[in-house]
Amino acid sequence: MQLTAPANSSSTAGSRRTGTRDADGMAVASFILGLLGLLVLNLFLGPVAIALATVALWRGTARRGRAFLGLGLGVADLLVLVTVMQMDSTVSWSF
């Protein structure tokens, strides 16, 4: 009697491919959220972009450039927020 599924090469390759695809999706999501965070909700979207980019890089994404861009944009979101807070003395944007 066997309690676990046999470890054959096709199931391991399939799970590895899914993990890479998930990491690639995180890299793209971090880039998009970082870019969007420059305009709205930078207090929330900046840290989310940083976290997604870090996890994508840690998991070994094939889209390293996009993950690094998402990381940079997440940091830029927070820098924009700090700059606006210093200029306006408030946490919100005022146009």
Short mmCIF file of N, CA and C in Angstrom, two decimals:
data_model
loop_
_atom_site.label_atom_id
_atom_site.label_comp_id
_atom_site.label_asym_id
_atom_site.label_seq_id
_atom_site.Cartn_x
_atom_site.Cartn_y
_atom_site.Cartn_z
N MET A 1 0.84 -1.17 0.00
CA MET A 1 0.00 0.00 0.00
C MET A 1 0.88 1.24 0.00
N GLN A 2 0.54 2.16 -0.84
CA GLN A 2 1.34 3.36 -0.97
C GLN A 2 0.49 4.57 -0.55
N LEU A 3 1.01 5.36 0.40
CA LEU A 3 0.24 6.48 0.93
C LEU A 3 0.45 7.77 0.15
N THR A 4 1.54 7.90 -0.52
CA THR A 4 1.80 9.11 -1.29
C THR A 4 1.92 8.77 -2.76
N ALA A 5 1.73 9.77 -3.58
CA ALA A 5 1.84 9.56 -5.02
C ALA A 5 3.30 9.36 -5.39
N PRO A 6 3.57 8.53 -6.37
CA PRO A 6 4.96 8.32 -6.78
C PRO A 6 5.54 9.59 -7.38
N ALA A 7 6.80 9.83 -7.10
CA ALA A 7 7.47 11.03 -7.59
C ALA A 7 8.08 10.72 -8.95
N ASN A 8 7.32 10.96 -10.00
CA ASN A 8 7.88 10.77 -11.33
C ASN A 8 8.30 12.12 -11.90
N SER A 9 9.04 12.09 -12.96
CA SER A 9 9.63 13.32 -13.49
C SER A 9 8.59 14.27 -14.05
N SER A 10 7.47 13.77 -14.57
CA SER A 10 6.49 14.67 -15.18
C SER A 10 5.75 15.50 -14.13
N SER A 11 5.46 14.93 -12.95
CA SER A 11 4.77 15.71 -11.92
C SER A 11 5.69 16.75 -11.30
N THR A 12 6.96 16.42 -11.14
CA THR A 12 7.90 17.41 -10.58
C THR A 12 8.15 18.52 -11.58
N ALA A 13 8.28 18.20 -12.85
CA ALA A 13 8.51 19.23 -13.86
C ALA A 13 7.29 20.13 -13.98
N GLY A 14 6.10 19.54 -13.86
CA GLY A 14 4.88 20.34 -13.96
C GLY A 14 4.74 21.31 -12.80
N SER A 15 5.09 20.88 -11.58
CA SER A 15 4.99 21.79 -10.44
C SER A 15 6.07 22.86 -10.50
N ARG A 16 7.24 22.52 -11.03
CA ARG A 16 8.31 23.52 -11.16
C ARG A 16 7.92 24.58 -12.18
N ARG A 17 7.29 24.15 -13.27
CA ARG A 17 6.84 25.09 -14.29
C ARG A 17 5.75 26.01 -13.75
N THR A 18 4.85 25.46 -12.95
CA THR A 18 3.79 26.27 -12.35
C THR A 18 4.38 27.29 -11.37
N GLY A 19 5.38 26.88 -10.58
CA GLY A 19 6.03 27.80 -9.65
C GLY A 19 6.72 28.95 -10.37
N THR A 20 7.37 28.65 -11.50
CA THR A 20 8.02 29.70 -12.28
C THR A 20 6.98 30.62 -12.89
N ARG A 21 5.87 30.04 -13.36
CA ARG A 21 4.81 30.86 -13.94
C ARG A 21 4.21 31.77 -12.88
N ASP A 22 4.04 31.27 -11.66
CA ASP A 22 3.54 32.10 -10.57
C ASP A 22 4.51 33.24 -10.26
N ALA A 23 5.80 32.94 -10.24
CA ALA A 23 6.80 33.97 -9.97
C ALA A 23 6.83 35.00 -11.09
N ASP A 24 6.65 34.56 -12.34
CA ASP A 24 6.60 35.50 -13.45
C ASP A 24 5.38 36.41 -13.33
N GLY A 25 4.26 35.85 -12.90
CA GLY A 25 3.05 36.66 -12.69
C GLY A 25 3.24 37.67 -11.57
N MET A 26 3.95 37.27 -10.53
CA MET A 26 4.23 38.21 -9.44
C MET A 26 5.12 39.35 -9.91
N ALA A 27 6.08 39.04 -10.78
CA ALA A 27 6.97 40.09 -11.30
C ALA A 27 6.18 41.09 -12.13
N VAL A 28 5.29 40.60 -12.97
CA VAL A 28 4.47 41.50 -13.79
C VAL A 28 3.52 42.30 -12.91
N ALA A 29 2.92 41.65 -11.92
CA ALA A 29 2.00 42.34 -11.02
C ALA A 29 2.71 43.43 -10.23
N SER A 30 3.95 43.15 -9.79
CA SER A 30 4.68 44.18 -9.04
C SER A 30 4.99 45.38 -9.92
N PHE A 31 5.33 45.12 -11.20
CA PHE A 31 5.59 46.22 -12.13
C PHE A 31 4.34 47.07 -12.33
N ILE A 32 3.21 46.42 -12.58
CA ILE A 32 1.96 47.15 -12.84
C ILE A 32 1.50 47.91 -11.60
N LEU A 33 1.56 47.28 -10.43
CA LEU A 33 1.14 47.95 -9.21
C LEU A 33 2.07 49.09 -8.84
N GLY A 34 3.37 48.91 -9.09
CA GLY A 34 4.31 49.99 -8.83
C GLY A 34 4.07 51.18 -9.74
N LEU A 35 3.78 50.89 -11.01
CA LEU A 35 3.49 51.95 -11.96
C LEU A 35 2.19 52.67 -11.61
N LEU A 36 1.18 51.92 -11.26
CA LEU A 36 -0.10 52.50 -10.86
C LEU A 36 0.03 53.28 -9.55
N GLY A 37 0.90 52.81 -8.67
CA GLY A 37 1.09 53.46 -7.38
C GLY A 37 1.71 54.84 -7.48
N LEU A 38 2.36 55.14 -8.60
CA LEU A 38 2.89 56.50 -8.77
C LEU A 38 1.77 57.53 -8.88
N LEU A 39 0.59 57.08 -9.29
CA LEU A 39 -0.54 58.00 -9.48
C LEU A 39 -1.52 57.98 -8.32
N VAL A 40 -1.88 56.80 -7.85
CA VAL A 40 -2.90 56.69 -6.80
C VAL A 40 -2.47 55.65 -5.77
N LEU A 41 -2.92 55.80 -4.55
CA LEU A 41 -2.76 54.84 -3.46
C LEU A 41 -1.31 54.39 -3.26
N ASN A 42 -0.37 55.32 -3.35
CA ASN A 42 1.03 54.92 -3.24
C ASN A 42 1.38 54.42 -1.84
N LEU A 43 0.64 54.78 -0.83
CA LEU A 43 0.90 54.26 0.52
C LEU A 43 0.62 52.77 0.59
N PHE A 44 -0.34 52.29 -0.19
CA PHE A 44 -0.70 50.88 -0.20
C PHE A 44 0.02 50.11 -1.32
N LEU A 45 0.02 50.66 -2.53
CA LEU A 45 0.55 49.93 -3.68
C LEU A 45 2.08 49.84 -3.69
N GLY A 46 2.75 50.81 -3.10
CA GLY A 46 4.21 50.76 -3.05
C GLY A 46 4.74 49.56 -2.29
N PRO A 47 4.33 49.37 -1.04
CA PRO A 47 4.79 48.18 -0.30
C PRO A 47 4.34 46.86 -0.92
N VAL A 48 3.16 46.83 -1.52
CA VAL A 48 2.70 45.60 -2.17
C VAL A 48 3.60 45.27 -3.36
N ALA A 49 3.96 46.30 -4.15
CA ALA A 49 4.86 46.08 -5.29
C ALA A 49 6.23 45.61 -4.82
N ILE A 50 6.72 46.17 -3.74
CA ILE A 50 8.02 45.75 -3.20
C ILE A 50 7.97 44.30 -2.73
N ALA A 51 6.90 43.94 -2.04
CA ALA A 51 6.77 42.56 -1.54
C ALA A 51 6.65 41.56 -2.69
N LEU A 52 5.84 41.87 -3.69
CA LEU A 52 5.68 40.96 -4.83
C LEU A 52 6.98 40.79 -5.60
N ALA A 53 7.70 41.89 -5.80
CA ALA A 53 8.96 41.82 -6.53
C ALA A 53 9.99 41.00 -5.75
N THR A 54 10.03 41.17 -4.45
CA THR A 54 10.97 40.42 -3.63
C THR A 54 10.67 38.92 -3.66
N VAL A 55 9.40 38.56 -3.55
CA VAL A 55 9.02 37.15 -3.59
C VAL A 55 9.30 36.56 -4.98
N ALA A 56 9.02 37.33 -6.03
CA ALA A 56 9.28 36.83 -7.39
C ALA A 56 10.77 36.60 -7.61
N LEU A 57 11.60 37.50 -7.13
CA LEU A 57 13.04 37.32 -7.26
C LEU A 57 13.53 36.15 -6.42
N TRP A 58 12.96 35.98 -5.25
CA TRP A 58 13.35 34.88 -4.37
C TRP A 58 12.98 33.53 -4.97
N ARG A 59 11.84 33.48 -5.67
CA ARG A 59 11.41 32.23 -6.31
C ARG A 59 12.10 31.96 -7.64
N GLY A 60 12.90 32.88 -8.11
CA GLY A 60 13.66 32.66 -9.33
C GLY A 60 12.86 32.90 -10.60
N THR A 61 12.26 34.05 -10.72
CA THR A 61 11.47 34.37 -11.90
C THR A 61 12.35 34.50 -13.14
N ALA A 62 11.76 34.20 -14.27
CA ALA A 62 12.46 34.38 -15.53
C ALA A 62 12.41 35.85 -15.96
N ARG A 63 11.53 36.61 -15.38
CA ARG A 63 11.37 38.04 -15.71
C ARG A 63 12.02 38.89 -14.64
N ARG A 64 13.31 38.72 -14.47
CA ARG A 64 14.05 39.44 -13.43
C ARG A 64 14.02 40.95 -13.65
N GLY A 65 14.11 41.37 -14.90
CA GLY A 65 14.09 42.80 -15.20
C GLY A 65 12.78 43.45 -14.78
N ARG A 66 11.69 42.78 -15.06
CA ARG A 66 10.39 43.32 -14.68
C ARG A 66 10.23 43.34 -13.17
N ALA A 67 10.78 42.34 -12.49
CA ALA A 67 10.71 42.31 -11.02
C ALA A 67 11.55 43.45 -10.43
N PHE A 68 12.74 43.69 -11.01
CA PHE A 68 13.56 44.81 -10.52
C PHE A 68 12.89 46.16 -10.80
N LEU A 69 12.21 46.27 -11.94
CA LEU A 69 11.46 47.51 -12.22
C LEU A 69 10.32 47.69 -11.22
N GLY A 70 9.62 46.61 -10.89
CA GLY A 70 8.56 46.68 -9.89
C GLY A 70 9.10 47.07 -8.52
N LEU A 71 10.27 46.54 -8.19
CA LEU A 71 10.92 46.90 -6.92
C LEU A 71 11.29 48.37 -6.91
N GLY A 72 11.87 48.85 -7.99
CA GLY A 72 12.25 50.26 -8.08
C GLY A 72 11.05 51.18 -8.07
N LEU A 73 9.98 50.79 -8.77
CA LEU A 73 8.77 51.61 -8.78
C LEU A 73 8.09 51.62 -7.42
N GLY A 74 8.15 50.50 -6.69
CA GLY A 74 7.58 50.47 -5.34
C GLY A 74 8.32 51.41 -4.41
N VAL A 75 9.64 51.43 -4.52
CA VAL A 75 10.43 52.38 -3.72
C VAL A 75 10.13 53.81 -4.15
N ALA A 76 10.00 54.02 -5.46
CA ALA A 76 9.67 55.36 -5.97
C ALA A 76 8.30 55.82 -5.47
N ASP A 77 7.35 54.89 -5.35
CA ASP A 77 6.03 55.24 -4.80
C ASP A 77 6.16 55.82 -3.40
N LEU A 78 6.97 55.17 -2.59
CA LEU A 78 7.14 55.63 -1.21
C LEU A 78 7.90 56.96 -1.16
N LEU A 79 8.86 57.13 -2.06
CA LEU A 79 9.58 58.40 -2.12
C LEU A 79 8.68 59.55 -2.57
N VAL A 80 7.80 59.27 -3.53
CA VAL A 80 6.83 60.29 -3.96
C VAL A 80 5.90 60.65 -2.81
N LEU A 81 5.47 59.64 -2.05
CA LEU A 81 4.60 59.90 -0.91
C LEU A 81 5.30 60.77 0.13
N VAL A 82 6.56 60.46 0.43
CA VAL A 82 7.31 61.24 1.41
C VAL A 82 7.50 62.68 0.92
N THR A 83 7.79 62.83 -0.37
CA THR A 83 7.97 64.17 -0.94
C THR A 83 6.68 64.98 -0.86
N VAL A 84 5.57 64.36 -1.21
CA VAL A 84 4.28 65.07 -1.15
C VAL A 84 3.92 65.39 0.29
N MET A 85 4.22 64.48 1.21
CA MET A 85 3.93 64.75 2.62
C MET A 85 4.76 65.92 3.13
N GLN A 86 6.00 66.03 2.69
CA GLN A 86 6.85 67.14 3.13
C GLN A 86 6.39 68.47 2.54
N MET A 87 5.92 68.45 1.31
CA MET A 87 5.49 69.69 0.66
C MET A 87 4.14 70.17 1.18
N ASP A 88 3.23 69.22 1.42
CA ASP A 88 1.85 69.58 1.80
C ASP A 88 1.58 69.46 3.30
N SER A 89 2.44 68.79 4.02
CA SER A 89 2.23 68.48 5.44
C SER A 89 0.96 67.67 5.65
N THR A 90 0.67 66.76 4.71
CA THR A 90 -0.48 65.89 4.81
C THR A 90 -0.16 64.57 4.13
N VAL A 91 -0.98 63.55 4.36
CA VAL A 91 -0.77 62.24 3.77
C VAL A 91 -1.50 62.10 2.44
N SER A 92 -2.35 63.05 2.09
CA SER A 92 -3.14 62.94 0.87
C SER A 92 -2.61 63.85 -0.23
N TRP A 93 -3.01 63.53 -1.44
CA TRP A 93 -2.65 64.36 -2.59
C TRP A 93 -3.64 65.52 -2.68
N SER A 94 -3.17 66.67 -3.11
CA SER A 94 -4.09 67.78 -3.38
C SER A 94 -3.69 68.42 -4.70
N PHE A 95 -4.61 68.40 -5.64
CA PHE A 95 -4.32 68.95 -6.97
C PHE A 95 -4.81 70.37 -7.08
#
